[in-house]
Amino acid sequence: MSQTLRARPKAKWWALFVISLTQLVVVLDGTIVNIALPQAQIALNMDDHLRQWVVTAYALAFGALLLLGGRIADYWGRKRTFMVGMIGFGLASLYAGLATAGWELILGRGLQGVFAAMLAPAALALLTTLFPSGKERNVAFAVFGTVAGTGAAVGMVLGGFLTEFFDWRWCLLVNLFFCAVGIIGGALFLTESKAAGDKRYDLWGALLVTAGLASFAYGFSLAETGWTNPFTIGFIVLGLIILAAFVWVQAKVSNPLLPLRVVANKVRGGAFLIQAVAGSVMIGATLYLTFHLQIVLGMGALEAGVASLPLPLGTMVLAGFATKMLGQVGPRPMLIGGPLVVAGALVYLSFITADGNYFVQVAPALLVMGLGMAFVFIPLQNVALTGVEPHDAGVASAVTNSAMQIGGSVGLSIFTAVYAAIIGGHAQGEVGRDVLTNGYGGVFLAAAVGMVLASVVAFTMVRGRKEDLLPREPMTQDESVSEDGPVSEDTGTLALAN
């Protein structure tokens, strides 16, 4: 351990505060803008097609570049990556907060996602370095996990408060405060570390996966103009071709961004698919819930933020029980039943009416969705690491997080097409509240179908004995060089599911 930390043992707990604050920023930025989006759409004169990209740009850039961000942190230096990511995230937030046109806001959100893909893995790698083992490590990860779990709820309430009493732009500009604390705290309390071994970057892989996913998501976003539109079909097909090229490159290069052995396993592949569907619901479908609360039910931004809380709170309340249940029954029953519970809640939510009562039509569904999601998210991280070699543990965990973000971006494009088809392609201001409500209900029903498919995936792919579906012992990783001594290689690619 460095002399600085020997002289000031409390420094690493201050470092924990800085790292946890970083995780809070990354997670809450996935939800804080949702509450502000109706006001931002009016202020920047965005149409319904363009507004979805305010959310999609962040999720897509974050998910597609997360693996590369982890490699950069491992090879270039975790503290250095953290600092650059924090500075870049602050500048991107400033740019987006001062946007005068819809495309500027979308570009700013995409840049936020790029730097978040550097911040998230670097933060967790630094945490692993600072607390390598023992009771302190358990406490540190408990704090970090709690912050990650509550970030979505904090984003909803904070976004509602800032939009209601200040301006929607402050949902982006507030990041400057967090980034300033992170930059100062990082400079004072964090120490540098790097991974040993092969340090070649798979830049072609990063370029292909990003371009392929972007084309795929854009193609689905065009589906609102018609599934037979040549551009819709063209971009979807182009995305599939580029993604196929990505797979080919990963099979050929010596140091792939995503080793195919990680996703080729049937059980892990099923887990990644389920995570993608869950992401489509948590990122895509819940955006339309925000629209319903504010546009149809007439709630203010803060009231809508608070009204969204039963969903994350339901997950948090049941998380402890779900963790105990995982050891008793194993992940398979939970991954089959959890999505069905969420699907049932979404079906109930699809029957919303324009003059319906929130406490009758919305709140019960959100609470049940949250409870069901606890039985999805808790086992997924475990299943994602089933049978993984120690060297691939970080990559497998990162893919789980990437799947959530990518599923959210693609899912939102699909839900937007469903919504547009139901309301007849009209703009939001051209139709009545009843038509809008029907559109939102159609989105929730489409999300329910997705969760049923997730349950089918679990039934068909997540198979085996309970003992075989859970990691048998904590993963140990190859050692690398740090100023504080040996640390795990590839820890920079680790990331918690949001």
Tab-separated table of C-alpha atoms in Angstrom:
chain	number	residue	atom	x	y	z
A	1	MET	CA	0.000	0.000	0.000
A	2	SER	CA	1.240	3.477	-0.805
A	3	GLN	CA	2.687	5.667	1.942
A	4	THR	CA	-0.142	8.134	1.432
A	5	LEU	CA	-2.753	5.563	2.392
A	6	ARG	CA	-0.639	4.231	5.237
A	7	ALA	CA	-0.416	7.712	6.688
A	8	ARG	CA	-4.098	8.383	6.090
A	9	PRO	CA	-6.045	5.106	6.365
A	10	LYS	CA	-9.319	7.006	6.092
A	11	ALA	CA	-8.365	8.072	2.570
A	12	LYS	CA	-9.719	4.876	1.020
A	13	TRP	CA	-13.110	5.472	2.620
A	14	TRP	CA	-13.136	8.916	1.063
A	15	ALA	CA	-12.211	7.175	-2.173
A	16	LEU	CA	-15.229	4.893	-1.677
A	17	PHE	CA	-17.414	7.992	-1.374
A	18	VAL	CA	-16.014	9.397	-4.626
A	19	ILE	CA	-16.405	6.084	-6.479
A	20	SER	CA	-19.961	5.554	-5.199
A	21	LEU	CA	-20.855	9.094	-6.244
A	22	THR	CA	-19.648	8.212	-9.727
A	23	GLN	CA	-21.893	5.159	-9.851
A	24	LEU	CA	-24.816	7.301	-8.712
A	25	VAL	CA	-24.244	9.741	-11.581
A	26	VAL	CA	-24.035	6.983	-14.200
A	27	VAL	CA	-27.203	5.249	-12.983
A	28	LEU	CA	-29.397	8.264	-12.281
A	29	ASP	CA	-28.625	9.757	-15.697
A	30	GLY	CA	-30.483	6.808	-17.166
A	31	THR	CA	-33.725	8.010	-15.533
A	32	ILE	CA	-33.369	11.674	-14.549
A	33	VAL	CA	-33.972	12.909	-18.103
A	34	ASN	CA	-37.101	10.763	-18.518
A	35	ILE	CA	-39.040	13.000	-16.165
A	36	ALA	CA	-37.791	16.143	-17.941
A	37	LEU	CA	-38.360	14.856	-21.474
A	38	PRO	CA	-41.932	16.178	-21.983
A	39	GLN	CA	-40.750	19.721	-21.139
A	40	ALA	CA	-37.559	19.334	-23.184
A	41	GLN	CA	-39.570	18.149	-26.183
A	42	ILE	CA	-41.718	21.289	-26.092
A	43	ALA	CA	-38.795	23.645	-25.464
A	44	LEU	CA	-36.696	22.267	-28.334
A	45	ASN	CA	-39.647	21.575	-30.658
A	46	MET	CA	-38.821	17.879	-31.063
A	47	ASP	CA	-41.235	15.484	-32.730
A	48	ASP	CA	-42.183	12.140	-31.191
A	49	HIS	CA	-39.659	10.295	-33.365
A	50	LEU	CA	-36.760	12.491	-32.294
A	51	ARG	CA	-37.513	12.536	-28.563
A	52	GLN	CA	-36.864	8.813	-28.104
A	53	TRP	CA	-33.244	9.344	-29.159
A	54	VAL	CA	-32.638	11.494	-26.083
A	55	VAL	CA	-32.868	8.239	-24.133
A	56	THR	CA	-31.619	5.884	-26.843
A	57	ALA	CA	-28.410	7.822	-27.533
A	58	TYR	CA	-27.243	7.510	-23.910
A	59	ALA	CA	-28.181	3.846	-23.505
A	60	LEU	CA	-26.790	2.797	-26.886
A	61	ALA	CA	-23.429	4.554	-26.514
A	62	PHE	CA	-23.070	3.342	-22.919
A	63	GLY	CA	-23.915	-0.269	-23.711
A	64	ALA	CA	-21.964	-0.561	-26.950
A	65	LEU	CA	-18.744	0.989	-25.606
A	66	LEU	CA	-18.723	-0.489	-22.088
A	67	LEU	CA	-16.407	-3.364	-22.971
A	68	LEU	CA	-13.948	-1.045	-24.712
A	69	GLY	CA	-14.123	1.330	-21.759
A	70	GLY	CA	-13.172	-1.509	-19.466
A	71	ARG	CA	-10.172	-2.392	-21.615
A	72	ILE	CA	-9.060	1.246	-21.679
A	73	ALA	CA	-9.261	1.370	-17.889
A	74	ASP	CA	-7.262	-1.837	-17.531
A	75	TYR	CA	-4.531	-0.941	-20.002
A	76	TRP	CA	-4.274	2.863	-19.911
A	77	GLY	CA	-4.741	3.209	-16.154
A	78	ARG	CA	-7.864	3.069	-14.002
A	79	LYS	CA	-7.418	6.406	-12.243
A	80	ARG	CA	-6.454	8.118	-15.487
A	81	THR	CA	-9.522	6.674	-17.237
A	82	PHE	CA	-11.700	7.678	-14.294
A	83	MET	CA	-10.478	11.273	-14.391
A	84	VAL	CA	-10.846	11.635	-18.165
A	85	GLY	CA	-14.275	10.018	-18.020
A	86	MET	CA	-15.394	12.356	-15.248
A	87	ILE	CA	-14.168	15.473	-17.055
A	88	GLY	CA	-15.706	14.332	-20.331
A	89	PHE	CA	-19.012	13.456	-18.670
A	90	GLY	CA	-19.166	16.919	-17.129
A	91	LEU	CA	-18.450	18.652	-20.440
A	92	ALA	CA	-21.022	16.486	-22.243
A	93	SER	CA	-23.601	17.322	-19.568
A	94	LEU	CA	-22.863	21.023	-19.966
A	95	TYR	CA	-23.243	20.800	-23.745
A	96	ALA	CA	-26.538	18.889	-23.469
A	97	GLY	CA	-27.861	21.226	-20.777
A	98	LEU	CA	-27.256	24.267	-22.985
A	99	ALA	CA	-28.717	22.653	-26.124
A	100	THR	CA	-30.829	24.920	-28.319
A	101	ALA	CA	-31.960	22.199	-30.737
A	102	GLY	CA	-33.052	18.592	-30.428
A	103	TRP	CA	-30.028	17.222	-32.278
A	104	GLU	CA	-27.690	19.022	-29.856
A	105	LEU	CA	-29.429	17.419	-26.870
A	106	ILE	CA	-29.196	13.998	-28.502
A	107	LEU	CA	-25.520	14.495	-29.336
A	108	GLY	CA	-24.827	15.585	-25.773
A	109	ARG	CA	-26.605	12.519	-24.395
A	110	GLY	CA	-24.598	10.273	-26.709
A	111	LEU	CA	-21.369	11.845	-25.464
A	112	GLN	CA	-22.542	11.274	-21.900
A	113	GLY	CA	-22.924	7.590	-22.753
A	114	VAL	CA	-19.417	7.455	-24.242
A	115	PHE	CA	-17.799	8.818	-21.090
A	116	ALA	CA	-20.098	6.786	-18.821
A	117	ALA	CA	-18.693	3.710	-20.582
A	118	MET	CA	-15.265	4.797	-19.317
A	119	LEU	CA	-16.420	5.823	-15.842
A	120	ALA	CA	-18.434	2.763	-14.816
A	121	PRO	CA	-15.771	0.055	-15.296
A	122	ALA	CA	-12.958	2.294	-14.054
A	123	ALA	CA	-14.876	3.060	-10.846
A	124	LEU	CA	-15.538	-0.594	-10.054
A	125	ALA	CA	-11.953	-1.554	-10.886
A	126	LEU	CA	-10.652	1.098	-8.500
A	127	LEU	CA	-13.006	-0.173	-5.817
A	128	THR	CA	-11.675	-3.705	-6.294
A	129	THR	CA	-8.111	-2.406	-6.019
A	130	LEU	CA	-8.752	-0.401	-2.857
A	131	PHE	CA	-10.608	-3.199	-1.061
A	132	PRO	CA	-9.037	-6.473	-2.260
A	133	SER	CA	-10.472	-8.769	0.444
A	134	GLY	CA	-11.962	-9.187	3.893
A	135	LYS	CA	-14.710	-7.446	5.826
A	136	GLU	CA	-13.831	-4.016	4.450
A	137	ARG	CA	-14.385	-5.313	0.920
A	138	ASN	CA	-17.863	-6.589	1.848
A	139	VAL	CA	-18.766	-3.237	3.378
A	140	ALA	CA	-17.433	-1.337	0.379
A	141	PHE	CA	-19.333	-3.414	-2.140
A	142	ALA	CA	-22.497	-3.204	-0.019
A	143	VAL	CA	-22.255	0.597	-0.125
A	144	PHE	CA	-21.503	0.604	-3.846
A	145	GLY	CA	-24.351	-1.820	-4.603
A	146	THR	CA	-26.827	0.183	-2.528
A	147	VAL	CA	-25.973	3.339	-4.431
A	148	ALA	CA	-26.335	1.495	-7.738
A	149	GLY	CA	-29.690	0.057	-6.670
A	150	THR	CA	-31.136	3.368	-5.527
A	151	GLY	CA	-29.764	5.460	-8.400
A	152	ALA	CA	-32.845	5.020	-10.589
A	153	ALA	CA	-35.156	6.149	-7.791
A	154	VAL	CA	-32.932	9.111	-6.992
A	155	GLY	CA	-32.957	10.074	-10.666
A	156	MET	CA	-36.752	10.069	-10.832
A	157	VAL	CA	-37.247	12.230	-7.758
A	158	LEU	CA	-34.313	14.566	-8.431
A	159	GLY	CA	-35.371	14.962	-12.069
A	160	GLY	CA	-38.909	15.798	-10.999
A	161	PHE	CA	-37.732	18.307	-8.388
A	162	LEU	CA	-35.357	20.119	-10.738
A	163	THR	CA	-37.873	20.227	-13.585
A	164	GLU	CA	-40.719	21.358	-11.344
A	165	PHE	CA	-38.955	24.123	-9.443
A	166	PHE	CA	-36.112	25.147	-11.767
A	167	ASP	CA	-35.871	24.042	-15.399
A	168	TRP	CA	-35.518	20.777	-17.301
A	169	ARG	CA	-31.960	21.780	-18.245
A	170	TRP	CA	-30.874	21.384	-14.631
A	171	CYS	CA	-31.468	17.639	-14.938
A	172	LEU	CA	-28.297	17.723	-17.051
A	173	LEU	CA	-26.452	20.654	-15.504
A	174	VAL	CA	-26.696	19.125	-12.003
A	175	ASN	CA	-24.061	16.642	-13.157
A	176	LEU	CA	-21.496	19.451	-13.024
A	177	PHE	CA	-21.689	19.375	-9.225
A	178	PHE	CA	-21.198	15.610	-9.087
A	179	CYS	CA	-18.370	15.766	-11.610
A	180	ALA	CA	-16.576	18.549	-9.727
A	181	VAL	CA	-16.668	16.481	-6.528
A	182	GLY	CA	-15.507	13.413	-8.464
A	183	ILE	CA	-12.598	15.228	-10.127
A	184	ILE	CA	-11.339	16.817	-6.894
A	185	GLY	CA	-11.898	13.665	-4.849
A	186	GLY	CA	-10.316	11.470	-7.520
A	187	ALA	CA	-7.197	13.633	-7.635
A	188	LEU	CA	-6.859	13.514	-3.842
A	189	PHE	CA	-7.803	9.961	-2.904
A	190	LEU	CA	-7.465	7.593	-5.868
A	191	THR	CA	-4.269	5.726	-6.802
A	192	GLU	CA	-3.268	4.418	-10.208
A	193	SER	CA	-3.235	0.772	-11.273
A	194	LYS	CA	-2.998	-1.095	-14.568
A	195	ALA	CA	-3.411	-4.642	-15.806
A	196	ALA	CA	-0.440	-6.727	-16.877
A	197	GLY	CA	-0.148	-8.838	-20.014
A	198	ASP	CA	-1.383	-8.270	-23.566
A	199	LYS	CA	-2.604	-4.694	-23.938
A	200	ARG	CA	-3.752	-4.564	-27.533
A	201	TYR	CA	-7.128	-2.921	-28.210
A	202	ASP	CA	-9.728	-4.486	-30.483
A	203	LEU	CA	-10.680	-1.188	-32.137
A	204	TRP	CA	-12.269	-2.881	-35.143
A	205	GLY	CA	-14.505	-4.845	-32.827
A	206	ALA	CA	-15.554	-1.699	-30.975
A	207	LEU	CA	-16.276	0.125	-34.250
A	208	LEU	CA	-18.293	-2.731	-35.736
A	209	VAL	CA	-20.442	-3.448	-32.678
A	210	THR	CA	-21.238	0.244	-32.224
A	211	ALA	CA	-22.103	0.809	-35.897
A	212	GLY	CA	-24.125	-2.399	-36.091
A	213	LEU	CA	-26.198	-1.673	-33.011
A	214	ALA	CA	-26.760	1.943	-34.064
A	215	SER	CA	-27.979	0.873	-37.513
A	216	PHE	CA	-30.186	-1.819	-35.995
A	217	ALA	CA	-31.769	0.579	-33.484
A	218	TYR	CA	-32.227	3.291	-36.116
A	219	GLY	CA	-33.957	0.838	-38.425
A	220	PHE	CA	-36.468	-0.051	-35.741
A	221	SER	CA	-37.004	3.634	-34.977
A	222	LEU	CA	-38.013	4.141	-38.633
A	223	ALA	CA	-40.603	1.361	-38.313
A	224	GLU	CA	-43.128	3.923	-37.082
A	225	THR	CA	-43.361	5.097	-40.702
A	226	GLY	CA	-44.115	1.542	-41.813
A	227	TRP	CA	-42.450	-1.870	-41.659
A	228	THR	CA	-42.338	-1.999	-45.460
A	229	ASN	CA	-40.399	1.257	-45.690
A	230	PRO	CA	-37.185	0.455	-47.653
A	231	PHE	CA	-35.110	2.493	-45.181
A	232	THR	CA	-36.574	0.545	-42.234
A	233	ILE	CA	-35.659	-2.786	-43.797
A	234	GLY	CA	-32.353	-1.473	-45.134
A	235	PHE	CA	-31.003	-0.202	-41.814
A	236	ILE	CA	-32.130	-3.314	-39.913
A	237	VAL	CA	-30.487	-5.600	-42.491
A	238	LEU	CA	-27.357	-3.423	-42.552
A	239	GLY	CA	-27.176	-3.614	-38.757
A	240	LEU	CA	-27.411	-7.412	-38.865
A	241	ILE	CA	-24.678	-7.606	-41.507
A	242	ILE	CA	-22.341	-5.386	-39.492
A	243	LEU	CA	-23.016	-7.378	-36.313
A	244	ALA	CA	-22.268	-10.586	-38.234
A	245	ALA	CA	-18.969	-9.007	-39.286
A	246	PHE	CA	-18.318	-8.188	-35.626
A	247	VAL	CA	-18.783	-11.849	-34.693
A	248	TRP	CA	-16.403	-12.878	-37.501
A	249	VAL	CA	-13.753	-10.411	-36.303
A	250	GLN	CA	-14.095	-11.615	-32.705
A	251	ALA	CA	-13.434	-15.171	-33.859
A	252	LYS	CA	-10.269	-14.118	-35.732
A	253	VAL	CA	-8.439	-11.570	-33.564
A	254	SER	CA	-6.084	-12.687	-30.805
A	255	ASN	CA	-7.355	-10.229	-28.203
A	256	PRO	CA	-11.098	-9.847	-28.910
A	257	LEU	CA	-13.290	-7.205	-27.320
A	258	LEU	CA	-15.823	-9.948	-26.586
A	259	PRO	CA	-14.468	-13.508	-26.480
A	260	LEU	CA	-17.158	-15.589	-28.170
A	261	ARG	CA	-16.768	-18.328	-25.581
A	262	VAL	CA	-18.451	-15.991	-23.084
A	263	VAL	CA	-21.711	-15.732	-25.048
A	264	ALA	CA	-21.605	-19.152	-26.752
A	265	ASN	CA	-22.541	-20.935	-23.527
A	266	LYS	CA	-26.276	-21.715	-23.700
A	267	VAL	CA	-27.045	-20.751	-20.108
A	268	ARG	CA	-25.090	-17.499	-20.189
A	269	GLY	CA	-26.501	-16.647	-23.617
A	270	GLY	CA	-29.989	-17.064	-22.185
A	271	ALA	CA	-29.125	-14.785	-19.284
A	272	PHE	CA	-27.917	-12.067	-21.645
A	273	LEU	CA	-31.122	-12.297	-23.712
A	274	ILE	CA	-33.273	-12.028	-20.586
A	275	GLN	CA	-31.269	-9.019	-19.437
A	276	ALA	CA	-31.819	-7.347	-22.813
A	277	VAL	CA	-35.588	-7.820	-22.576
A	278	ALA	CA	-35.594	-6.554	-18.977
A	279	GLY	CA	-33.656	-3.508	-20.174
A	280	SER	CA	-36.259	-2.823	-22.831
A	281	VAL	CA	-38.912	-2.673	-20.109
A	282	MET	CA	-36.919	-0.697	-17.528
A	283	ILE	CA	-35.554	1.825	-20.029
A	284	GLY	CA	-38.039	1.778	-22.901
A	285	ALA	CA	-41.499	1.014	-21.553
A	286	THR	CA	-41.146	3.094	-18.384
A	287	LEU	CA	-40.478	6.177	-20.522
A	288	TYR	CA	-44.056	5.927	-21.798
A	289	LEU	CA	-45.234	5.620	-18.218
A	290	THR	CA	-43.679	9.045	-17.615
A	291	PHE	CA	-45.594	10.431	-20.584
A	292	HIS	CA	-48.860	8.999	-19.259
A	293	LEU	CA	-48.349	10.441	-15.797
A	294	GLN	CA	-47.534	13.935	-17.034
A	295	ILE	CA	-49.368	14.349	-20.338
A	296	VAL	CA	-52.538	12.351	-19.665
A	297	LEU	CA	-52.945	12.410	-15.880
A	298	GLY	CA	-51.635	15.977	-15.688
A	299	MET	CA	-49.074	15.390	-12.941
A	300	GLY	CA	-46.265	17.871	-12.381
A	301	ALA	CA	-42.704	16.678	-12.904
A	302	LEU	CA	-42.003	16.119	-9.203
A	303	GLU	CA	-45.321	14.361	-8.652
A	304	ALA	CA	-44.619	12.105	-11.649
A	305	GLY	CA	-41.172	11.289	-10.278
A	306	VAL	CA	-42.588	10.285	-6.917
A	307	ALA	CA	-45.422	8.381	-8.625
A	308	SER	CA	-42.812	6.240	-10.435
A	309	LEU	CA	-41.141	5.109	-7.207
A	310	PRO	CA	-43.194	1.947	-6.497
A	311	LEU	CA	-41.242	0.192	-9.277
A	312	PRO	CA	-37.662	0.602	-7.940
A	313	LEU	CA	-38.831	0.433	-4.331
A	314	GLY	CA	-40.565	-2.896	-4.989
A	315	THR	CA	-37.319	-4.320	-6.318
A	316	MET	CA	-35.305	-2.983	-3.374
A	317	VAL	CA	-37.748	-4.304	-0.768
A	318	LEU	CA	-37.722	-7.834	-2.168
A	319	ALA	CA	-34.011	-7.977	-3.029
A	320	GLY	CA	-32.997	-9.517	0.304
A	321	PHE	CA	-35.658	-12.220	0.134
A	322	ALA	CA	-34.832	-12.957	-3.506
A	323	THR	CA	-31.154	-13.359	-2.597
A	324	LYS	CA	-32.003	-15.959	0.077
A	325	MET	CA	-34.402	-17.710	-2.278
A	326	LEU	CA	-31.698	-17.946	-4.936
A	327	GLY	CA	-29.621	-20.231	-2.731
A	328	GLN	CA	-32.641	-22.406	-1.933
A	329	VAL	CA	-34.347	-22.940	-5.295
A	330	GLY	CA	-31.678	-21.809	-7.761
A	331	PRO	CA	-31.980	-19.270	-10.563
A	332	ARG	CA	-34.083	-21.227	-13.068
A	333	PRO	CA	-37.471	-21.060	-11.282
A	334	MET	CA	-36.893	-17.393	-10.502
A	335	LEU	CA	-35.999	-16.533	-14.100
A	336	ILE	CA	-39.062	-18.377	-15.382
A	337	GLY	CA	-41.520	-16.961	-12.835
A	338	GLY	CA	-40.138	-13.433	-12.396
A	339	PRO	CA	-40.733	-12.335	-16.012
A	340	LEU	CA	-44.261	-13.771	-15.902
A	341	VAL	CA	-45.039	-11.681	-12.814
A	342	VAL	CA	-43.740	-8.587	-14.602
A	343	ALA	CA	-45.734	-9.511	-17.723
A	344	GLY	CA	-48.929	-9.823	-15.680
A	345	ALA	CA	-48.348	-6.372	-14.169
A	346	LEU	CA	-47.734	-4.897	-17.622
A	347	VAL	CA	-50.944	-6.438	-18.957
A	348	TYR	CA	-52.823	-4.841	-16.050
A	349	LEU	CA	-51.115	-1.530	-16.815
A	350	SER	CA	-52.123	-1.777	-20.486
A	351	PHE	CA	-55.774	-1.266	-19.462
A	352	ILE	CA	-55.138	2.301	-18.283
A	353	THR	CA	-57.725	4.908	-19.220
A	354	ALA	CA	-57.427	8.647	-19.708
A	355	ASP	CA	-59.605	9.387	-16.678
A	356	GLY	CA	-58.350	6.484	-14.557
A	357	ASN	CA	-57.134	6.791	-10.982
A	358	TYR	CA	-53.380	6.459	-10.416
A	359	PHE	CA	-53.788	4.456	-7.194
A	360	VAL	CA	-56.076	1.964	-8.922
A	361	GLN	CA	-54.634	1.647	-12.421
A	362	VAL	CA	-50.930	2.490	-12.110
A	363	ALA	CA	-49.459	2.129	-8.601
A	364	PRO	CA	-50.404	-1.556	-8.055
A	365	ALA	CA	-48.937	-2.511	-11.428
A	366	LEU	CA	-45.678	-0.678	-10.733
A	367	LEU	CA	-45.289	-2.319	-7.330
A	368	VAL	CA	-45.859	-5.813	-8.745
A	369	MET	CA	-43.464	-5.054	-11.617
A	370	GLY	CA	-40.815	-4.092	-9.087
A	371	LEU	CA	-41.352	-7.280	-7.093
A	372	GLY	CA	-41.112	-9.384	-10.249
A	373	MET	CA	-37.951	-7.616	-11.391
A	374	ALA	CA	-36.261	-8.581	-8.122
A	375	PHE	CA	-36.613	-12.221	-9.196
A	376	VAL	CA	-35.041	-11.318	-12.536
A	377	PHE	CA	-32.100	-9.103	-11.628
A	378	ILE	CA	-30.895	-11.006	-8.542
A	379	PRO	CA	-30.191	-14.333	-10.316
A	380	LEU	CA	-29.001	-12.814	-13.605
A	381	GLN	CA	-25.597	-11.641	-12.347
A	382	ASN	CA	-24.981	-15.108	-10.908
A	383	VAL	CA	-26.043	-16.958	-14.043
A	384	ALA	CA	-23.909	-14.631	-16.174
A	385	LEU	CA	-20.827	-15.906	-14.290
A	386	THR	CA	-21.751	-19.590	-14.403
A	387	GLY	CA	-18.857	-21.650	-15.727
A	388	VAL	CA	-16.819	-18.580	-16.666
A	389	GLU	CA	-13.046	-18.851	-16.557
A	390	PRO	CA	-11.478	-16.385	-14.102
A	391	HIS	CA	-9.917	-14.388	-16.938
A	392	ASP	CA	-13.387	-13.862	-18.503
A	393	ALA	CA	-15.335	-13.014	-15.327
A	394	GLY	CA	-15.070	-9.269	-15.841
A	395	VAL	CA	-16.126	-9.487	-19.485
A	396	ALA	CA	-19.147	-11.660	-18.640
A	397	SER	CA	-20.330	-9.235	-15.992
A	398	ALA	CA	-19.857	-6.287	-18.332
A	399	VAL	CA	-21.831	-8.008	-21.099
A	400	THR	CA	-24.747	-8.324	-18.683
A	401	ASN	CA	-24.778	-4.576	-18.168
A	402	SER	CA	-24.284	-3.934	-21.884
A	403	ALA	CA	-27.218	-6.208	-22.693
A	404	MET	CA	-29.458	-4.137	-20.434
A	405	GLN	CA	-28.495	-0.839	-22.068
A	406	ILE	CA	-28.608	-2.182	-25.622
A	407	GLY	CA	-31.907	-3.935	-24.970
A	408	GLY	CA	-33.265	-0.656	-23.662
A	409	SER	CA	-32.216	1.298	-26.744
A	410	VAL	CA	-33.512	-1.253	-29.258
A	411	GLY	CA	-36.631	-1.929	-27.193
A	412	LEU	CA	-37.468	1.759	-27.043
A	413	SER	CA	-37.284	1.957	-30.840
A	414	ILE	CA	-39.684	-0.994	-31.137
A	415	PHE	CA	-42.083	0.470	-28.579
A	416	THR	CA	-42.034	3.797	-30.410
A	417	ALA	CA	-43.054	1.996	-33.606
A	418	VAL	CA	-45.919	0.281	-31.741
A	419	TYR	CA	-47.026	3.571	-30.218
A	420	ALA	CA	-46.929	5.373	-33.599
A	421	ALA	CA	-48.919	2.607	-35.281
A	422	ILE	CA	-51.682	2.807	-32.666
A	423	ILE	CA	-52.057	6.582	-32.749
A	424	GLY	CA	-51.972	6.556	-36.564
A	425	GLY	CA	-48.632	8.304	-36.967
A	426	HIS	CA	-49.983	11.601	-35.659
A	427	ALA	CA	-47.916	13.913	-33.463
A	428	GLN	CA	-48.589	13.975	-29.759
A	429	GLY	CA	-50.353	17.360	-29.886
A	430	GLU	CA	-52.659	16.294	-32.728
A	431	VAL	CA	-54.585	13.599	-30.858
A	432	GLY	CA	-56.685	13.486	-27.724
A	433	ARG	CA	-55.878	11.989	-24.347
A	434	ASP	CA	-57.847	8.826	-25.096
A	435	VAL	CA	-55.792	8.109	-28.221
A	436	LEU	CA	-52.524	8.775	-26.380
A	437	THR	CA	-53.593	6.433	-23.601
A	438	ASN	CA	-54.340	3.705	-26.144
A	439	GLY	CA	-50.858	4.196	-27.558
A	440	TYR	CA	-49.234	3.907	-24.143
A	441	GLY	CA	-51.354	0.839	-23.357
A	442	GLY	CA	-50.138	-0.777	-26.568
A	443	VAL	CA	-46.542	-0.182	-25.513
A	444	PHE	CA	-47.144	-1.850	-22.149
A	445	LEU	CA	-48.809	-4.816	-23.855
A	446	ALA	CA	-45.846	-5.168	-26.242
A	447	ALA	CA	-43.507	-5.070	-23.228
A	448	ALA	CA	-45.579	-7.822	-21.589
A	449	VAL	CA	-45.108	-10.005	-24.679
A	450	GLY	CA	-41.359	-9.413	-24.394
A	451	MET	CA	-41.321	-10.558	-20.773
A	452	VAL	CA	-43.257	-13.707	-21.663
A	453	LEU	CA	-40.613	-14.427	-24.294
A	454	ALA	CA	-37.950	-13.865	-21.616
A	455	SER	CA	-39.640	-16.528	-19.495
A	456	VAL	CA	-39.600	-18.904	-22.482
A	457	VAL	CA	-35.889	-18.199	-22.973
A	458	ALA	CA	-35.272	-19.079	-19.316
A	459	PHE	CA	-37.298	-22.275	-19.647
A	460	THR	CA	-35.472	-23.451	-22.759
A	461	MET	CA	-31.919	-22.167	-22.215
A	462	VAL	CA	-31.301	-21.843	-18.471
A	463	ARG	CA	-31.263	-25.561	-17.729
A	464	GLY	CA	-29.293	-27.721	-15.337
A	465	ARG	CA	-28.979	-28.493	-11.651
A	466	LYS	CA	-29.159	-25.654	-9.155
A	467	GLU	CA	-25.532	-26.236	-8.199
A	468	ASP	CA	-24.425	-26.032	-11.830
A	469	LEU	CA	-26.241	-22.756	-12.493
A	470	LEU	CA	-24.456	-20.821	-9.754
A	471	PRO	CA	-20.742	-19.983	-9.461
A	472	ARG	CA	-19.283	-22.542	-7.071
A	473	GLU	CA	-16.747	-20.222	-5.514
A	474	PRO	CA	-15.661	-16.602	-5.746
A	475	MET	CA	-13.842	-15.832	-8.957
A	476	THR	CA	-10.108	-15.302	-8.675
A	477	GLN	CA	-8.313	-13.421	-11.377
A	478	ASP	CA	-4.801	-13.185	-12.767
A	479	GLU	CA	-2.678	-10.725	-10.881
A	480	SER	CA	-1.623	-7.384	-12.248
A	481	VAL	CA	0.622	-4.582	-11.113
A	482	SER	CA	-0.637	-1.735	-8.932
A	483	GLU	CA	0.995	0.922	-6.831
A	484	ASP	CA	-0.679	-0.788	-3.892
A	485	GLY	CA	0.363	-4.316	-4.845
A	486	PRO	CA	-1.307	-7.122	-6.845
A	487	VAL	CA	-4.838	-6.592	-8.106
A	488	SER	CA	-7.082	-8.507	-10.487
A	489	GLU	CA	-6.643	-8.319	-14.204
A	490	ASP	CA	-9.660	-7.202	-16.241
A	491	THR	CA	-11.435	-5.715	-13.221
A	492	GLY	CA	-11.948	-2.637	-15.339
A	493	THR	CA	-14.443	-4.526	-17.456
A	494	LEU	CA	-16.624	-5.281	-14.475
A	495	ALA	CA	-19.849	-3.336	-14.137
A	496	LEU	CA	-22.934	-3.702	-12.011
A	497	ALA	CA	-26.272	-4.056	-13.707
A	498	ASN	CA	-28.214	-0.819	-13.263
